[in-house]
Amino acid sequence: MTPATTKRAAKAKASPKAKPTPKAKPAAKTKPTPKTKPAPKAKSAAKTKPAAKARPAAKARPTVKSKSVAGPRPVKKVDFPVEDVRRFLEPGPIVLVSSSYQGETDIMTMGWHMVMGFEPALIGCYIWNANHSHALIRKSKVCVVNVPTVELAETVVDIGNCSGRDTDKFDKFGLTPQPGVMVSAPLIAECVANFECRLVDASLIDTYSLFVFEVVKAHAAPAAIKTSPRTLHYRGDGAFMIAGETTRQWRRRFRPEML
Ligand SMILES: Cc1cc2nc3c(=O)[nH]c(=O)nc-3n(C[C@H](O)[C@H](O)[C@H](O)COP(=O)(O)O)c2cc1C
């Protein structure tokens, strides 16, 4: 696999070189000047010299020109409220976090999480200290991160709009708890993936409500491994994005070690 990807990388590197056309444009611009100014003005040595001087400048241009001509265009912006940047920075699929402590279970909806490493598999999760889940997870030091698909959208929103402090959410929402292999928290059977997590760093909880977990056991539905599941992505203000198309068309641009 490595040699193949190296060849692909070599091809990918070769393609940007095939953009010499911008060099022809400066030449085209210098030609009209002498043509529009025939015999009398052509005597002016001062005007022919600048044309000659323009050539070295044209050599320096291609890198800049090729980017502005063939590259992405700048986009016009307007002021945007800083408190709403989350609408652009949604980090990934909405998940359901299940937990248990001394016989009590809970589930919360979570949108603010991030991958922090893959070996060990670390994830950072924002779990607000007003959530009942916060207390259960802090005490038990474990949880399960469950990945629901769009079919569970209504349940996902409703779970995130009530507290397990006074409700058994498994019972209320008709979800099936399954025992974890490595942790005491239950898996949610209706989700396409379940990641059993152990709390490995509690140092940022008081300051940021940020829990750093290590995934110690992962379960995924075969169909969700083969094709990308239709997960929900929260964009704030009640708006969701549903995961759609998956493409590998930019895969060959990766350095092998970055895949
Ligand atoms: C779409 C959505 C995303 C949410 N994301 C988070 C999150 O990232 N962190 C968080 O602490 N609460 C989040 N919440 C809110 C909790 O899910 C909510 O407070 C929940 O009711 C807590 O339940 P609990 O008290 O049983 O733990 C989200 C809610 C919704 C609907």
Coordinates of C-alpha atoms and ligand atoms in Angstrom, one line a residue:
M1 CA 0.0 0.0 0.0
T2 CA 2.8 2.4 0.8
P3 CA 4.5 2.2 -2.6
A4 CA 1.2 2.7 -4.3
T5 CA 0.3 5.7 -2.3
T6 CA 3.8 7.1 -2.9
K7 CA 3.2 6.8 -6.6
R8 CA -0.1 8.6 -6.2
A9 CA 1.6 11.3 -4.2
A10 CA 4.2 11.7 -6.9
K11 CA 1.4 12.1 -9.5
A12 CA -0.4 14.5 -7.3
K13 CA 2.8 16.6 -7.0
A14 CA 3.2 16.5 -10.8
S15 CA -0.2 18.0 -11.6
P16 CA 0.3 21.5 -10.1
K17 CA 3.3 21.9 -12.4
A18 CA 1.0 21.7 -15.4
K19 CA -0.2 25.3 -15.0
P20 CA 2.3 27.3 -17.1
T21 CA -0.4 29.2 -19.0
P22 CA -0.3 32.3 -16.7
K23 CA 3.2 33.0 -18.1
A24 CA 1.7 33.6 -21.5
K25 CA -0.6 36.3 -20.2
P26 CA 2.0 38.9 -19.2
A27 CA 3.5 38.6 -22.7
A28 CA 0.1 39.2 -24.3
K29 CA -0.3 42.4 -22.2
T30 CA 3.1 43.8 -23.3
K31 CA 2.4 43.3 -26.9
P32 CA -0.6 45.7 -27.3
T33 CA 1.5 48.7 -26.1
P34 CA 4.0 48.8 -29.0
K35 CA 1.3 47.9 -31.5
T36 CA -1.0 50.8 -30.6
K37 CA 1.9 53.2 -30.7
P38 CA 3.5 52.8 -34.2
A39 CA 6.6 54.3 -35.7
P40 CA 6.9 57.7 -34.0
K41 CA 6.5 56.5 -30.4
A42 CA 8.4 53.3 -31.0
K43 CA 11.5 55.4 -31.1
S44 CA 11.2 56.0 -27.4
A45 CA 13.8 53.8 -25.9
A46 CA 12.3 54.5 -22.5
K47 CA 9.2 52.7 -23.6
T48 CA 10.8 49.7 -25.1
K49 CA 13.0 49.2 -22.1
P50 CA 10.2 48.9 -19.6
A51 CA 8.7 46.2 -21.8
A52 CA 12.0 44.3 -21.5
K53 CA 12.1 45.0 -17.7
A54 CA 8.6 43.6 -17.5
R55 CA 9.8 40.2 -18.5
P56 CA 11.8 39.4 -15.3
A57 CA 8.8 40.6 -13.3
A58 CA 6.6 38.2 -15.3
K59 CA 8.9 35.4 -14.2
A60 CA 8.3 36.2 -10.6
R61 CA 4.6 36.4 -11.1
P62 CA 3.6 32.8 -12.0
T63 CA 3.4 31.5 -8.5
V64 CA 1.2 34.3 -7.4
K65 CA -0.8 34.5 -10.6
S66 CA -1.4 30.7 -10.8
K67 CA -2.9 30.8 -7.3
S68 CA -5.2 33.8 -8.0
V69 CA -6.3 32.5 -11.4
A70 CA -6.7 28.8 -10.7
G71 CA -7.1 28.7 -6.9
P72 CA -10.0 29.4 -4.6
R73 CA -11.6 32.9 -4.7
P74 CA -11.7 35.2 -1.7
V75 CA -15.2 35.3 -0.2
K76 CA -16.9 38.5 1.0
K77 CA -18.0 38.5 4.6
V78 CA -20.2 40.4 7.0
D79 CA -19.9 40.7 10.8
F80 CA -21.1 37.6 12.6
P81 CA -21.9 37.3 16.3
V82 CA -19.0 35.5 18.1
E83 CA -21.4 33.7 20.3
D84 CA -22.7 31.9 17.2
V85 CA -19.5 30.6 15.8
R86 CA -20.5 27.1 17.0
R87 CA -22.9 27.1 14.1
F88 CA -19.9 26.8 11.8
L89 CA -17.7 24.7 14.1
E90 CA -20.0 21.7 14.8
P91 CA -17.4 19.1 15.7
G92 CA -19.0 15.9 14.6
P93 CA -22.0 13.6 15.0
I94 CA -24.4 14.1 17.8
V95 CA -24.0 11.3 20.3
L96 CA -25.8 9.9 23.3
V97 CA -23.7 9.5 26.4
S98 CA -24.9 6.7 28.7
S99 CA -23.8 6.4 32.3
S100 CA -24.5 4.6 35.5
Y101 CA -23.6 4.9 39.2
Q102 CA -24.8 2.7 42.1
G103 CA -27.7 1.3 40.1
E104 CA -28.9 4.6 38.6
T105 CA -28.5 5.1 34.8
D106 CA -28.8 8.1 32.7
I107 CA -28.5 9.3 29.0
M108 CA -27.6 12.7 27.7
T109 CA -27.3 14.2 24.2
M110 CA -23.9 15.6 23.4
G111 CA -22.7 17.6 20.5
W112 CA -19.5 19.1 21.8
H113 CA -16.8 16.4 21.6
M114 CA -13.5 16.0 19.9
V115 CA -11.0 13.3 19.0
M116 CA -7.7 13.9 20.9
G117 CA -5.7 10.9 19.7
F118 CA -6.2 7.5 18.2
E119 CA -3.6 5.3 20.0
P120 CA -4.7 5.4 22.7
A121 CA -8.1 6.5 21.4
L122 CA -8.8 9.7 23.4
I123 CA -11.8 11.9 23.2
G124 CA -12.6 15.2 24.9
C125 CA -16.2 15.8 25.9
Y126 CA -18.0 18.8 27.2
I127 CA -20.4 17.7 29.8
W128 CA -22.1 20.7 31.5
N129 CA -21.9 20.5 35.3
A130 CA -25.7 21.1 35.6
N131 CA -26.4 17.8 33.8
H132 CA -27.2 14.9 36.0
S133 CA -24.8 12.8 33.7
H134 CA -21.9 15.0 34.8
A135 CA -22.3 13.8 38.4
L136 CA -22.8 10.1 37.5
I137 CA -19.8 10.1 35.1
R138 CA -17.5 12.0 37.5
K139 CA -18.3 9.5 40.3
S140 CA -18.2 6.3 38.2
K141 CA -15.3 7.5 36.0
V142 CA -16.8 5.7 33.0
C143 CA -19.4 6.2 30.3
V144 CA -20.5 4.9 26.9
V145 CA -20.5 7.2 23.8
N146 CA -23.3 5.9 21.5
V147 CA -23.7 7.0 17.9
P148 CA -27.4 7.4 16.8
T149 CA -28.5 7.8 13.2
V150 CA -31.2 10.1 11.8
E151 CA -33.9 7.5 12.5
L152 CA -33.5 8.3 16.2
A153 CA -33.5 12.1 15.7
E154 CA -36.7 12.9 17.7
T155 CA -35.4 10.7 20.6
V156 CA -32.0 12.3 20.5
V157 CA -33.6 15.8 20.8
D158 CA -36.0 14.8 23.5
I159 CA -33.3 13.1 25.6
G160 CA -31.3 16.3 25.4
N161 CA -34.3 18.3 26.7
C162 CA -35.0 16.5 29.9
S163 CA -33.0 15.4 32.9
G164 CA -32.4 11.9 34.2
R165 CA -32.4 13.3 37.7
D166 CA -36.1 12.5 38.0
T167 CA -36.6 10.2 34.9
D168 CA -35.3 6.8 33.8
K169 CA -34.5 7.8 30.2
F170 CA -34.0 4.2 29.0
D171 CA -37.5 3.4 30.1
K172 CA -39.0 6.7 29.0
F173 CA -37.6 6.5 25.5
G174 CA -37.9 2.8 25.0
L175 CA -34.2 2.2 24.6
T176 CA -32.4 -1.1 25.3
P177 CA -29.5 -1.1 27.8
Q178 CA -26.8 -3.6 27.1
P179 CA -24.0 -4.4 29.6
G180 CA -20.6 -3.0 28.7
V181 CA -17.7 -5.4 28.3
M182 CA -15.1 -3.1 29.9
V183 CA -17.1 -0.6 31.8
S184 CA -20.1 -0.5 34.2
A185 CA -22.1 2.0 32.0
P186 CA -24.7 0.5 29.7
L187 CA -24.6 0.5 25.9
I188 CA -27.6 1.7 23.9
A189 CA -28.5 -1.2 21.6
E190 CA -30.4 1.0 19.1
C191 CA -27.3 3.0 18.2
V192 CA -25.0 2.0 15.3
A193 CA -21.8 2.3 17.4
N194 CA -21.0 2.2 21.1
F195 CA -17.7 3.3 22.5
E196 CA -16.9 2.2 26.1
C197 CA -14.9 5.0 27.8
R198 CA -12.8 5.4 30.9
L199 CA -12.1 8.8 32.4
V200 CA -8.3 9.3 32.0
D201 CA -8.0 13.0 32.8
A202 CA -10.2 14.9 35.2
S203 CA -8.0 18.0 35.5
L204 CA -10.1 20.2 33.1
I205 CA -13.5 19.3 34.5
D206 CA -13.7 22.0 37.2
T207 CA -12.5 24.7 34.8
Y208 CA -14.1 23.7 31.5
S209 CA -16.5 20.8 32.2
L210 CA -14.1 18.9 29.9
F211 CA -13.8 15.2 30.4
V212 CA -10.9 13.4 28.7
F213 CA -11.8 9.7 28.0
E214 CA -10.0 6.8 26.6
V215 CA -12.1 4.5 24.5
V216 CA -11.3 1.0 25.8
K217 CA -13.8 -1.0 23.8
A218 CA -15.6 -0.2 20.5
H219 CA -18.6 -1.8 18.9
A220 CA -19.9 -0.9 15.5
A221 CA -22.6 -2.3 13.2
P222 CA -21.0 -3.9 10.1
A223 CA -23.3 -1.8 7.8
A224 CA -22.0 1.4 9.6
I225 CA -18.4 0.3 9.0
K226 CA -19.0 -0.4 5.3
T227 CA -21.0 2.7 4.5
S228 CA -21.1 6.0 6.4
P229 CA -24.0 6.1 8.7
R230 CA -26.5 8.9 8.4
T231 CA -25.6 10.7 11.6
L232 CA -27.0 14.0 12.9
H233 CA -24.8 17.1 13.2
Y234 CA -26.1 20.0 15.3
R235 CA -25.6 23.4 13.9
G236 CA -27.2 25.4 16.8
D237 CA -30.4 27.3 16.9
G238 CA -32.4 24.0 16.4
A239 CA -30.7 23.3 13.0
F240 CA -29.3 19.9 12.1
M241 CA -27.2 18.6 9.3
I242 CA -27.6 15.0 8.2
A243 CA -24.5 13.3 7.1
G244 CA -24.7 12.5 3.4
E245 CA -22.3 11.7 0.7
T246 CA -18.9 10.1 1.4
T247 CA -16.1 10.5 -1.2
R248 CA -12.6 9.3 -1.5
Q249 CA -11.7 11.6 -4.4
W250 CA -9.0 13.5 -2.4
R251 CA -7.5 10.4 -0.8
R252 CA -4.5 10.3 -3.2
R253 CA -3.5 13.8 -2.1
F254 CA -2.7 12.5 1.4
R255 CA 0.8 11.6 2.5
P256 CA 0.6 7.9 3.6
E257 CA 1.3 8.7 7.2
M258 CA -1.5 11.3 7.3
L259 CA -4.2 8.8 6.3
Ligands
LIG1 C1 -28.6 18.6 20.1 C2 -28.2 18.7 21.5 C3 -26.8 18.8 21.8 C4 -26.4 18.9 23.1 N1 -25.0 18.9 23.4 C5 -24.6 19.0 24.7 C6 -23.2 19.0 25.0 O1 -22.3 18.9 24.1 N2 -22.8 19.1 26.3 C7 -23.7 19.2 27.3 O2 -23.3 19.2 28.4 N3 -25.1 19.2 27.0 C8 -25.5 19.1 25.7 N4 -26.8 19.1 25.5 C9 -27.8 19.2 26.6 C10 -28.0 17.9 27.4 O3 -28.2 16.8 26.6 C11 -29.1 18.1 28.3 O4 -28.8 19.1 29.3 C12 -29.6 16.8 29.0 O5 -30.9 17.0 29.2 C13 -28.8 16.5 30.2 O6 -29.4 15.3 30.7 P1 -29.1 14.8 32.2 O7 -29.4 15.9 33.2 O8 -29.9 13.6 32.4 O9 -27.6 14.5 32.2 C14 -27.3 19.0 24.2 C15 -28.7 18.9 23.9 C16 -29.1 18.8 22.6 C17 -30.5 18.7 22.3

